């Protein structure tokens, strides 16, 4: 059901950090029109010599209300800056005090999510009630322990004190379903990911291991570090959408692959790697190298058991003219009982099977020959096998969890089923 909070806002001013600028400017107004939200650039913004489109072709620089792409209820590039499951859950807890699983049946108005979530959101956008005065919604940096306590209370459906409430507010603009917050140590900015109360194994360490192995096989991935708070593991993922300049920060604009596909969440099942490769070929800088990187990420997701590779877990930087693939993030092996599995995005035609054979069949879409694609697979398999124990040692992973992950999430035999001749089949123990 939808909360009565829907009636609170009729619109939001969209502020943007232009490339290499440390202060935002107002770009235009997002206004409610029936069940939809429609964007209109401001005249003063259009008159700026340095104005860029918030994303083309969706929001080209032009006067007047910009029609929505068919099937969307708001511009997708603006929806990218709105909180997803975890941030929404925190806001529902904050505003309504709804307990536990009951939040699953409640949605606030999209404008409420935009205007009441934290201002340090992913990318280069923020949303304000004023077109003149920019007032960031942020608080003093809480401790990791305070943040963990806040996240646990939200998971349990408990109301927060005003102090803990503010501790989590800063991170409500983040996407994803698992507990996470923003952290700033002065020199770097991080997304801190916590264990969830219903985790049956160390999900935090599994993601750390996958991200570290991804870098070992040569992928461009976000830097990660393991920490701890109150005796629990915390994964710190360094943000790549922020660039420090003296004592200030540039913000880098980003769009999700879902935006590139011109799809909303209800149509995300139609997203495909082959379609993303086509977009890369036509619109990305360094398209040949990017296609190889994207193919390698697809292969690695399968080899490490990350089946949650949906279109919001792929993104591109946008500078007003060109797209460039961001570092990989959210490479998190998923719980797996049997062997058979499928990826969140289609791989080849209508096949999303988590198998190397499916990847090899898709190789021409990435401008790769079969032999080159097999070489990428074999290199990754050998690195994973050779580096597995040392990365597990780095994570201080228990022997029980090593046995749980190995040949289940990581290098599950199913991924090699029907693999073409020449693929290095892993039989490692």
Short mmCIF file of C-alpha atoms in Angstrom, two decimals:
data_model
loop_
_atom_site.label_atom_id
_atom_site.label_comp_id
_atom_site.label_asym_id
_atom_site.label_seq_id
_atom_site.Cartn_x
_atom_site.Cartn_y
_atom_site.Cartn_z
CA UNK A 1 0.00 0.00 0.00
CA UNK A 2 1.02 3.64 -0.41
CA UNK A 3 1.37 6.00 2.53
CA UNK A 4 -0.56 9.28 2.86
CA UNK A 5 2.85 10.99 2.76
CA UNK A 6 2.25 11.07 -1.02
CA UNK A 7 0.40 14.36 -0.70
CA UNK A 8 3.27 16.23 0.95
CA UNK A 9 5.26 17.26 -2.13
CA UNK A 10 4.22 18.32 -5.62
CA UNK A 11 7.71 18.72 -7.05
CA UNK A 12 11.46 18.81 -6.43
CA UNK A 13 14.22 21.01 -7.79
CA UNK A 14 17.04 18.97 -9.29
CA UNK A 15 20.54 20.22 -8.46
CA UNK A 16 23.62 18.98 -10.28
CA UNK A 17 27.38 19.12 -9.81
CA UNK A 18 28.76 20.00 -13.23
CA UNK A 19 32.03 18.32 -14.25
CA UNK A 20 35.00 19.46 -12.11
CA UNK A 21 32.85 21.80 -9.98
CA UNK A 22 32.62 21.57 -6.20
CA UNK A 23 29.33 23.47 -5.82
CA UNK A 24 25.97 22.40 -7.27
CA UNK A 25 23.66 24.45 -9.48
CA UNK A 26 19.94 24.04 -10.01
CA UNK A 27 19.20 22.30 -13.31
CA UNK A 28 15.42 22.25 -13.33
CA UNK A 29 12.18 21.08 -11.76
CA UNK A 30 10.78 17.57 -11.41
CA UNK A 31 7.02 18.04 -11.20
CA UNK A 32 4.18 15.68 -10.42
CA UNK A 33 1.77 15.27 -13.32
CA UNK A 34 -0.89 12.74 -12.43
CA UNK A 35 0.84 9.46 -11.55
CA UNK A 36 4.08 10.55 -13.24
CA UNK A 37 7.02 12.86 -12.54
CA UNK A 38 8.08 15.05 -15.46
CA UNK A 39 11.27 17.13 -15.74
CA UNK A 40 11.72 20.66 -17.08
CA UNK A 41 15.11 22.41 -17.38
CA UNK A 42 15.32 25.87 -15.85
CA UNK A 43 15.91 28.84 -18.16
CA UNK A 44 18.95 29.97 -16.17
CA UNK A 45 20.49 26.52 -16.51
CA UNK A 46 19.87 26.36 -20.26
CA UNK A 47 21.56 29.77 -20.56
CA UNK A 48 24.77 28.52 -18.92
CA UNK A 49 27.65 27.98 -21.34
CA UNK A 50 28.76 24.94 -19.32
CA UNK A 51 25.33 23.31 -19.02
CA UNK A 52 25.19 19.61 -19.81
CA UNK A 53 22.21 17.31 -20.25
CA UNK A 54 21.51 15.25 -17.16
CA UNK A 55 21.57 12.33 -19.56
CA UNK A 56 21.09 12.11 -23.32
CA UNK A 57 19.00 11.08 -25.11
CA UNK A 58 16.54 10.87 -22.20
CA UNK A 59 16.81 14.50 -21.00
CA UNK A 60 18.23 16.49 -23.88
CA UNK A 61 18.89 20.19 -23.23
CA UNK A 62 15.63 21.81 -24.34
CA UNK A 63 12.86 24.08 -23.12
CA UNK A 64 9.58 22.82 -21.77
CA UNK A 65 8.48 19.59 -20.13
CA UNK A 66 10.35 16.63 -21.56
CA UNK A 67 8.10 13.67 -22.45
CA UNK A 68 8.79 10.45 -20.60
CA UNK A 69 10.13 7.39 -22.36
CA UNK A 70 7.15 5.03 -22.88
CA UNK A 71 6.70 2.73 -19.90
CA UNK A 72 8.48 5.00 -17.39
CA UNK A 73 6.78 6.99 -14.63
CA UNK A 74 9.75 9.35 -14.14
CA UNK A 75 13.05 10.01 -15.93
CA UNK A 76 15.21 6.94 -15.39
CA UNK A 77 18.42 8.94 -14.93
CA UNK A 78 16.76 10.75 -12.00
CA UNK A 79 15.39 7.48 -10.60
CA UNK A 80 19.00 6.28 -10.47
CA UNK A 81 19.59 8.86 -7.72
CA UNK A 82 16.63 7.69 -5.65
CA UNK A 83 17.09 5.16 -2.83
CA UNK A 84 16.39 1.50 -3.44
CA UNK A 85 15.25 -1.15 -0.97
CA UNK A 86 17.50 -0.43 2.03
CA UNK A 87 17.26 3.37 1.89
CA UNK A 88 13.50 3.16 1.47
CA UNK A 89 13.22 0.83 4.43
CA UNK A 90 15.14 3.27 6.62
CA UNK A 91 12.91 6.18 5.58
CA UNK A 92 9.73 4.19 6.20
CA UNK A 93 11.06 3.30 9.65
CA UNK A 94 11.92 6.94 10.28
CA UNK A 95 8.61 8.41 9.14
CA UNK A 96 6.08 5.75 10.10
CA UNK A 97 7.77 3.60 12.72
CA UNK A 98 6.66 0.51 10.83
CA UNK A 99 8.02 -2.71 12.27
CA UNK A 100 9.93 -5.51 10.63
CA UNK A 101 8.59 -7.20 7.53
CA UNK A 102 5.55 -4.89 7.48
CA UNK A 103 7.62 -2.39 5.50
CA UNK A 104 7.38 -4.70 2.49
CA UNK A 105 3.75 -3.62 1.96
CA UNK A 106 4.36 0.12 2.26
CA UNK A 107 5.70 2.63 -0.23
CA UNK A 108 6.19 6.34 0.24
CA UNK A 109 5.76 8.79 -2.60
CA UNK A 110 8.81 8.97 -4.90
CA UNK A 111 9.21 12.69 -4.15
CA UNK A 112 9.41 11.86 -0.45
CA UNK A 113 12.23 9.43 -1.14
CA UNK A 114 14.05 12.05 -3.20
CA UNK A 115 13.56 15.00 -0.85
CA UNK A 116 14.04 13.28 2.49
CA UNK A 117 16.91 10.90 1.77
CA UNK A 118 20.50 11.94 2.37
CA UNK A 119 22.12 14.45 0.02
CA UNK A 120 25.43 12.61 -0.49
CA UNK A 121 23.80 10.25 -2.95
CA UNK A 122 25.44 8.21 -5.68
CA UNK A 123 26.32 10.28 -8.73
CA UNK A 124 26.14 14.06 -9.17
CA UNK A 125 22.51 14.88 -8.39
CA UNK A 126 20.52 16.03 -5.39
CA UNK A 127 16.95 17.16 -4.81
CA UNK A 128 15.80 20.25 -2.94
CA UNK A 129 12.62 22.18 -2.21
CA UNK A 130 14.31 25.46 -3.13
CA UNK A 131 15.64 26.61 -6.53
CA UNK A 132 17.83 29.22 -4.85
CA UNK A 133 19.33 27.87 -1.64
CA UNK A 134 21.05 24.51 -1.54
CA UNK A 135 20.84 22.96 1.93
CA UNK A 136 22.41 19.49 2.15
CA UNK A 137 20.65 16.90 4.28
CA UNK A 138 23.58 15.51 6.20
CA UNK A 139 24.80 15.28 9.75
CA UNK A 140 28.08 14.95 11.59
CA UNK A 141 29.90 11.73 10.83
CA UNK A 142 28.71 9.01 13.26
CA UNK A 143 30.94 6.17 14.38
CA UNK A 144 30.85 2.79 12.69
CA UNK A 145 29.41 1.34 15.89
CA UNK A 146 26.54 3.88 15.87
CA UNK A 147 25.81 3.11 12.26
CA UNK A 148 25.76 -0.64 12.88
CA UNK A 149 23.43 -0.23 15.87
CA UNK A 150 21.09 1.89 13.75
CA UNK A 151 21.04 -0.63 10.92
CA UNK A 152 20.31 -3.51 13.29
CA UNK A 153 17.39 -1.64 14.85
CA UNK A 154 15.87 -0.92 11.45
CA UNK A 155 16.21 -4.61 10.52
CA UNK A 156 14.41 -5.53 13.74
CA UNK A 157 11.65 -3.01 13.06
CA UNK A 158 12.53 -0.95 16.14
CA UNK A 159 12.11 2.82 16.30
CA UNK A 160 15.33 4.82 16.48
CA UNK A 161 16.35 7.53 18.87
CA UNK A 162 16.85 10.94 17.25
CA UNK A 163 20.63 10.43 17.37
CA UNK A 164 20.53 7.01 15.72
CA UNK A 165 17.87 8.23 13.31
CA UNK A 166 20.23 10.94 12.08
CA UNK A 167 23.10 8.47 11.93
CA UNK A 168 21.32 6.47 9.24
CA UNK A 169 19.75 9.40 7.39
CA UNK A 170 23.05 10.18 5.66
CA UNK A 171 22.98 6.87 3.82
CA UNK A 172 19.31 6.61 2.87
CA UNK A 173 20.03 7.63 -0.71
CA UNK A 174 21.96 4.40 -1.36
CA UNK A 175 20.65 1.61 -3.54
CA UNK A 176 20.52 -2.11 -2.86
CA UNK A 177 18.65 -4.27 -0.39
CA UNK A 178 21.25 -5.01 2.29
CA UNK A 179 22.17 -2.80 5.29
CA UNK A 180 24.65 -0.11 4.26
CA UNK A 181 25.68 3.43 5.14
CA UNK A 182 28.04 6.15 3.97
CA UNK A 183 31.34 6.70 5.74
CA UNK A 184 33.90 9.49 5.38
CA UNK A 185 37.37 9.34 6.93
CA UNK A 186 38.38 12.74 5.57
CA UNK A 187 40.62 11.50 2.76
CA UNK A 188 38.30 8.86 1.31
CA UNK A 189 34.60 8.16 1.09
CA UNK A 190 33.23 4.65 1.56
CA UNK A 191 30.05 2.67 1.44
CA UNK A 192 30.03 0.49 4.56
CA UNK A 193 28.12 -2.79 4.17
CA UNK A 194 26.99 -4.77 7.20
CA UNK A 195 25.90 -8.33 7.79
CA UNK A 196 22.14 -8.85 7.83
CA UNK A 197 20.45 -10.52 10.78
CA UNK A 198 19.29 -13.46 8.66
CA UNK A 199 22.67 -14.22 7.05
CA UNK A 200 23.51 -17.92 7.21
CA UNK A 201 27.16 -17.37 6.31
CA UNK A 202 29.61 -14.48 6.10
CA UNK A 203 28.10 -12.56 3.18
CA UNK A 204 30.38 -9.61 3.90
CA UNK A 205 33.52 -11.73 3.59
CA UNK A 206 32.16 -13.49 0.51
CA UNK A 207 31.80 -10.14 -1.25
CA UNK A 208 35.25 -9.05 -0.08
CA UNK A 209 36.80 -12.24 -1.49
CA UNK A 210 34.95 -11.89 -4.80
CA UNK A 211 35.97 -8.25 -5.19
CA UNK A 212 39.60 -9.00 -4.38
CA UNK A 213 39.68 -11.95 -6.78
CA UNK A 214 38.04 -9.78 -9.45
CA UNK A 215 40.94 -7.36 -9.20
CA UNK A 216 43.41 -10.24 -9.30
CA UNK A 217 41.99 -11.45 -12.62
CA UNK A 218 42.46 -7.95 -14.01
CA UNK A 219 39.01 -6.40 -13.73
CA UNK A 220 38.55 -2.71 -12.96
CA UNK A 221 36.78 -2.88 -9.59
CA UNK A 222 36.15 -0.62 -6.62
CA UNK A 223 38.73 -0.92 -3.83
CA UNK A 224 37.51 -2.84 -0.78
CA UNK A 225 38.68 -3.22 2.80
CA UNK A 226 37.49 -5.39 5.69
CA UNK A 227 36.80 -3.79 9.02
CA UNK A 228 34.84 -4.69 12.14
CA UNK A 229 32.43 -3.04 14.54
CA UNK A 230 30.94 -4.54 17.69
CA UNK A 231 32.50 -7.88 16.78
CA UNK A 232 30.87 -7.97 13.34
CA UNK A 233 32.42 -7.81 9.90
CA UNK A 234 32.04 -4.63 7.87
CA UNK A 235 32.94 -4.27 4.19
CA UNK A 236 34.22 -0.83 3.19
CA UNK A 237 33.82 -0.13 -0.53
CA UNK A 238 35.69 2.98 -1.67
CA UNK A 239 33.50 5.32 -3.70
CA UNK A 240 34.54 6.03 -7.27
CA UNK A 241 31.90 8.72 -7.92
CA UNK A 242 33.81 11.19 -5.72
CA UNK A 243 37.13 12.85 -6.56
CA UNK A 244 38.96 14.83 -3.88
CA UNK A 245 40.18 18.30 -4.88
CA UNK A 246 42.16 20.00 -2.10
CA UNK A 247 39.60 20.16 0.74
CA UNK A 248 36.53 19.68 -1.47
CA UNK A 249 35.02 16.92 -3.57
CA UNK A 250 34.02 16.68 -7.21
CA UNK A 251 31.00 14.49 -7.94
CA UNK A 252 30.96 12.28 -11.02
CA UNK A 253 27.62 11.81 -12.79
CA UNK A 254 26.50 8.23 -13.31
CA UNK A 255 23.66 6.34 -14.95
CA UNK A 256 22.71 2.71 -14.44
CA UNK A 257 22.51 0.14 -17.20
CA UNK A 258 18.76 0.11 -16.54
CA UNK A 259 18.72 3.72 -17.70
CA UNK A 260 20.82 2.84 -20.74
CA UNK A 261 18.26 0.14 -21.58
CA UNK A 262 15.36 2.63 -21.16
CA UNK A 263 13.65 0.15 -18.83
CA UNK A 264 12.08 0.38 -15.39
CA UNK A 265 12.32 -2.21 -12.59
CA UNK A 266 9.22 -4.06 -13.81
CA UNK A 267 10.90 -4.70 -17.17
CA UNK A 268 14.40 -5.42 -15.85
CA UNK A 269 14.08 -9.11 -16.73
CA UNK A 270 14.50 -8.12 -20.39
CA UNK A 271 17.90 -6.54 -19.79
CA UNK A 272 20.71 -8.39 -21.55
CA UNK A 273 24.49 -8.35 -21.76
CA UNK A 274 24.28 -8.49 -25.56
CA UNK A 275 22.13 -5.34 -25.63
CA UNK A 276 24.54 -3.63 -23.24
CA UNK A 277 27.40 -4.62 -25.54
CA UNK A 278 25.54 -3.04 -28.46
CA UNK A 279 25.15 0.21 -26.50
CA UNK A 280 28.86 0.11 -25.65
CA UNK A 281 29.79 -0.32 -29.30
CA UNK A 282 27.81 2.77 -30.31
CA UNK A 283 28.08 5.15 -27.36
CA UNK A 284 31.04 4.42 -25.06
CA UNK A 285 34.57 5.75 -25.15
CA UNK A 286 37.24 3.09 -25.72
CA UNK A 287 34.54 0.71 -26.89
CA UNK A 288 36.84 -2.21 -27.81
CA UNK A 289 38.55 -2.28 -24.41
CA UNK A 290 35.20 -1.72 -22.68
CA UNK A 291 33.63 -4.68 -24.47
CA UNK A 292 36.47 -6.94 -23.34
CA UNK A 293 36.06 -5.65 -19.76
CA UNK A 294 32.31 -6.21 -19.84
CA UNK A 295 32.69 -9.73 -21.19
CA UNK A 296 35.30 -10.47 -18.51
CA UNK A 297 32.95 -9.19 -15.78
CA UNK A 298 30.16 -11.40 -17.10
CA UNK A 299 32.46 -14.43 -17.00
CA UNK A 300 33.70 -13.61 -13.51
CA UNK A 301 30.15 -13.18 -12.16
CA UNK A 302 29.44 -16.71 -13.30
CA UNK A 303 32.70 -18.18 -11.98
CA UNK A 304 32.23 -16.62 -8.52
CA UNK A 305 28.50 -17.31 -8.21
CA UNK A 306 27.23 -13.74 -8.39
CA UNK A 307 23.80 -14.20 -9.94
CA UNK A 308 22.61 -10.79 -8.72
CA UNK A 309 24.13 -9.01 -11.73
CA UNK A 310 20.97 -7.03 -12.53
CA UNK A 311 20.99 -3.84 -14.57
CA UNK A 312 21.35 -1.49 -11.58
CA UNK A 313 24.57 -3.30 -10.70
CA UNK A 314 26.17 -2.03 -13.90
CA UNK A 315 26.77 1.68 -14.46
CA UNK A 316 28.50 4.26 -16.60
CA UNK A 317 29.99 7.67 -15.95
CA UNK A 318 28.31 10.47 -17.93
CA UNK A 319 30.12 13.75 -18.65
CA UNK A 320 27.42 15.35 -20.79
CA UNK A 321 28.84 13.96 -24.02
CA UNK A 322 30.16 10.44 -23.54
CA UNK A 323 29.72 7.29 -21.49
CA UNK A 324 32.50 5.34 -19.77
CA UNK A 325 32.12 2.14 -17.78
CA UNK A 326 32.50 2.62 -14.03
CA UNK A 327 34.55 0.23 -11.90
CA UNK A 328 32.66 -2.95 -11.04
CA UNK A 329 30.80 -3.09 -7.72
CA UNK A 330 28.38 -5.32 -5.83
CA UNK A 331 30.08 -8.53 -6.93
CA UNK A 332 28.57 -10.69 -4.22
CA UNK A 333 28.29 -14.50 -4.49
CA UNK A 334 24.73 -15.63 -3.83
CA UNK A 335 23.54 -18.46 -1.64
CA UNK A 336 23.28 -21.67 -3.63
CA UNK A 337 21.85 -25.04 -2.67
CA UNK A 338 22.10 -27.04 -5.89
CA UNK A 339 24.27 -26.49 -8.92
CA UNK A 340 21.97 -25.08 -11.60
CA UNK A 341 21.69 -21.28 -11.61
CA UNK A 342 20.87 -18.36 -13.89
CA UNK A 343 22.04 -14.76 -14.11
CA UNK A 344 19.82 -11.74 -13.52
CA UNK A 345 20.58 -10.45 -17.04
CA UNK A 346 20.21 -12.41 -20.26
CA UNK A 347 23.54 -13.52 -21.73
CA UNK A 348 22.91 -14.91 -25.23
CA UNK A 349 19.53 -14.46 -26.93
CA UNK A 350 17.01 -15.60 -24.29
CA UNK A 351 19.50 -17.73 -22.36
CA UNK A 352 20.66 -16.57 -18.94
CA UNK A 353 22.16 -19.88 -17.76
CA UNK A 354 25.13 -19.41 -15.43
CA UNK A 355 27.48 -21.32 -17.70
CA UNK A 356 30.69 -20.60 -19.56
CA UNK A 357 29.17 -22.12 -22.69
CA UNK A 358 26.53 -19.37 -22.71
CA UNK A 359 29.24 -16.72 -22.41
CA UNK A 360 31.26 -18.18 -25.28
CA UNK A 361 28.15 -18.19 -27.46
CA UNK A 362 27.74 -14.46 -26.75
CA UNK A 363 31.39 -13.60 -27.49
CA UNK A 364 30.79 -12.17 -31.01
CA UNK A 365 28.57 -9.46 -29.50
CA UNK A 366 31.65 -8.30 -27.60
CA UNK A 367 33.79 -8.39 -30.77
CA UNK A 368 35.68 -11.38 -29.39
CA UNK A 369 36.61 -14.56 -31.22
CA UNK A 370 35.97 -17.94 -29.60
CA UNK A 371 39.67 -18.57 -28.88
CA UNK A 372 40.08 -15.15 -27.27
CA UNK A 373 36.94 -15.65 -25.16
CA UNK A 374 38.17 -19.07 -24.00
CA UNK A 375 41.55 -17.55 -23.10
CA UNK A 376 39.79 -14.99 -20.87
CA UNK A 377 37.87 -17.78 -19.13
CA UNK A 378 40.96 -19.95 -18.63
CA UNK A 379 42.98 -17.07 -17.23
CA UNK A 380 40.28 -16.28 -14.68
CA UNK A 381 39.88 -19.92 -13.63
CA UNK A 382 43.63 -20.31 -13.08
CA UNK A 383 43.89 -17.07 -11.07
CA UNK A 384 40.91 -17.98 -8.88
CA UNK A 385 42.40 -21.40 -8.16
CA UNK A 386 45.88 -20.02 -7.46
CA UNK A 387 44.79 -17.05 -5.34
CA UNK A 388 41.87 -18.62 -3.48
CA UNK A 389 43.65 -19.63 -0.28
CA UNK A 390 45.67 -16.41 0.06
CA UNK A 391 42.59 -14.19 -0.39
CA UNK A 392 40.68 -16.33 2.12
CA UNK A 393 43.60 -15.91 4.51
CA UNK A 394 43.46 -12.15 3.92
CA UNK A 395 39.77 -12.26 4.91
CA UNK A 396 40.50 -14.50 7.88
CA UNK A 397 37.79 -16.81 6.53
CA UNK A 398 36.98 -19.87 8.62
CA UNK A 399 37.60 -23.33 7.24
CA UNK A 400 33.86 -24.03 7.40
CA UNK A 401 33.05 -21.05 5.19
CA UNK A 402 35.89 -21.94 2.80
CA UNK A 403 34.34 -25.35 2.28
CA UNK A 404 30.91 -23.73 1.93
CA UNK A 405 32.04 -21.27 -0.76
CA UNK A 406 34.48 -23.38 -2.76
CA UNK A 407 32.91 -25.32 -5.65
CA UNK A 408 29.48 -24.02 -4.57
CA UNK A 409 29.55 -20.28 -5.14
CA UNK A 410 33.10 -20.16 -6.51
CA UNK A 411 33.78 -22.45 -9.50
CA UNK A 412 30.60 -24.46 -9.15
CA UNK A 413 30.82 -27.46 -11.53
CA UNK A 414 27.58 -26.39 -13.23
CA UNK A 415 29.32 -23.40 -14.82
CA UNK A 416 31.55 -25.76 -16.86
CA UNK A 417 28.76 -28.01 -18.09
CA UNK A 418 28.75 -28.19 -21.91
CA UNK A 419 31.78 -25.90 -22.07
CA UNK A 420 33.45 -25.95 -25.48
CA UNK A 421 36.73 -27.76 -26.07
CA UNK A 422 39.69 -25.82 -24.76
CA UNK A 423 38.01 -24.44 -21.63
CA UNK A 424 40.01 -25.14 -18.48
CA UNK A 425 37.67 -27.18 -16.28
CA UNK A 426 38.25 -26.64 -12.56
CA UNK A 427 38.44 -29.77 -10.45
CA UNK A 428 40.36 -28.09 -7.63
CA UNK A 429 39.66 -29.13 -4.06
#
